[in-house]
GROMACS .gro file of C-alpha atoms in nm:
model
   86
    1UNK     CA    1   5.372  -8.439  -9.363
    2UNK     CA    2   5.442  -8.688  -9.080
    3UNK     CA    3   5.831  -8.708  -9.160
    4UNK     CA    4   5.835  -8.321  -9.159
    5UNK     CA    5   5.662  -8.362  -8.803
    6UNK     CA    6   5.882  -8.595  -8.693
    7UNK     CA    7   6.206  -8.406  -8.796
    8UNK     CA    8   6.032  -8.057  -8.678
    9UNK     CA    9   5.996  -8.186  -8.320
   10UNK     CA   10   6.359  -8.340  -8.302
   11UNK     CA   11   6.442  -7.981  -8.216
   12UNK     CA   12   6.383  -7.905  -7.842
   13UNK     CA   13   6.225  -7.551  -7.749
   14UNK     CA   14   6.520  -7.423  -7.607
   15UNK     CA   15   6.754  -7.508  -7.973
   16UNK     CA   16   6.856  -7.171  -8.153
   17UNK     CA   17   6.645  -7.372  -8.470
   18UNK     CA   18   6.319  -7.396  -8.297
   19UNK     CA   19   6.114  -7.122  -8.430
   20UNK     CA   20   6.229  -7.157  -8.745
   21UNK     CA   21   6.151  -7.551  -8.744
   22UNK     CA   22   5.791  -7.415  -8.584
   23UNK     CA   23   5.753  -7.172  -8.898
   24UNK     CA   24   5.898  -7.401  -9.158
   25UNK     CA   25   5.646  -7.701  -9.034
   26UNK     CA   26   5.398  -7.449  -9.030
   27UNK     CA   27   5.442  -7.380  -9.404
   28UNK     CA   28   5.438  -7.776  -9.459
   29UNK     CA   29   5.065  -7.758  -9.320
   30UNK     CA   30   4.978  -7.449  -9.543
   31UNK     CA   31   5.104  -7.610  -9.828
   32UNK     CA   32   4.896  -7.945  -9.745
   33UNK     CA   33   4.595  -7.742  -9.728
   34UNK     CA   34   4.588  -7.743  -9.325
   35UNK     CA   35   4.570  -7.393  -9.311
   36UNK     CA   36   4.393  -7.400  -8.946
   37UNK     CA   37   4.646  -7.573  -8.789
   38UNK     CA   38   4.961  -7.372  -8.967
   39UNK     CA   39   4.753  -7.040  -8.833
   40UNK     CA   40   4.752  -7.213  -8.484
   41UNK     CA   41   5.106  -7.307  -8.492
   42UNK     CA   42   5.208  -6.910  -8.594
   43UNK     CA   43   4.946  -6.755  -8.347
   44UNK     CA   44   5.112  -6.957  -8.087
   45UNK     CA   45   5.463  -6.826  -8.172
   46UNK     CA   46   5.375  -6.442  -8.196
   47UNK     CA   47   5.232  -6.459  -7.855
   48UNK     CA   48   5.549  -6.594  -7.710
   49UNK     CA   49   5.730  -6.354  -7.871
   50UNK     CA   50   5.526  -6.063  -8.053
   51UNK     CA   51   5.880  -5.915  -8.155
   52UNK     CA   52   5.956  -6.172  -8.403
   53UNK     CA   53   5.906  -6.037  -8.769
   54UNK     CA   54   5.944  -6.317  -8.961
   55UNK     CA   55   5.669  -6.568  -8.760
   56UNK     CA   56   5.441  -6.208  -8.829
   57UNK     CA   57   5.525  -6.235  -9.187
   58UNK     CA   58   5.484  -6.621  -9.234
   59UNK     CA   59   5.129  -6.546  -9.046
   60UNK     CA   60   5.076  -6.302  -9.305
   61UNK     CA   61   5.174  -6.524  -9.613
   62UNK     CA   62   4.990  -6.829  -9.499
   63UNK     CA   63   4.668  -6.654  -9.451
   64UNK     CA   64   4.655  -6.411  -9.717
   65UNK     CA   65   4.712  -6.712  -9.951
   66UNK     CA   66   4.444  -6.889  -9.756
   67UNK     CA   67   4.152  -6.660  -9.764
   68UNK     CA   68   4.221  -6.511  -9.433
   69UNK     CA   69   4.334  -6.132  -9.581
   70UNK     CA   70   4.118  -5.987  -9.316
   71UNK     CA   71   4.337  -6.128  -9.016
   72UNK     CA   72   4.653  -6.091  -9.183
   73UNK     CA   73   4.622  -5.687  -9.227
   74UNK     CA   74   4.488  -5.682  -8.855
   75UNK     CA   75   4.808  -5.827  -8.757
   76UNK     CA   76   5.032  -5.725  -8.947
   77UNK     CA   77   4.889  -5.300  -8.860
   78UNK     CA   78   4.876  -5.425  -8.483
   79UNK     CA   79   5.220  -5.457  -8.492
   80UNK     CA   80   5.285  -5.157  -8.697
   81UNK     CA   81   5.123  -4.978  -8.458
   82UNK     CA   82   5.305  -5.146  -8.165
   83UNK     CA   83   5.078  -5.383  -8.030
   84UNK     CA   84   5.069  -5.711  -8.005
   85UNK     CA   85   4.923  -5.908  -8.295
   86UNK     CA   86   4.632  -6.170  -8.216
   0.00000   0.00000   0.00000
């Protein structure tokens, strides 16, 4: 987990690779059980940029396979029905 970290935040925010790296260290978390903080790390991205399908998706996958079904519909119908998801 800490060498993913490390090689995650080599990236700078302004790289064309960042929210991928974001989303990909965020599935490193899920998959070490750190489901919290991999939520966190996704709920951060769709606020910056609601737009971005795949972060919504990767929010969906992580907490649907966590338990967290409930959130994941609510999101993934806000942005259906063009909101922003939480």
């Amino acid at each position: 987990l800490e060498k993913a970290k490390a090689e995650y935040a080599k990236l700078p925010p302004s790289s064309r690779g960042w929210r991928r790296a974001r989303r990909g260290l965020a599935a490193v978390l899920a998959d070490q059980r750190q489901v919290p903080q991999a939520l966190e790390i996704l709920t951060a991205l769709q606020r910056e940029a609601p737009w971005d399908h795949q972060t919504l998706v990767a929010h969906a996958r992580v907490a649907r396979r966590s338990g967290y079904a409930a959130q994941a519909v609510e999101n993934l119908s806000a942005f259906l029905a063009g909101g922003s998801p939480t």
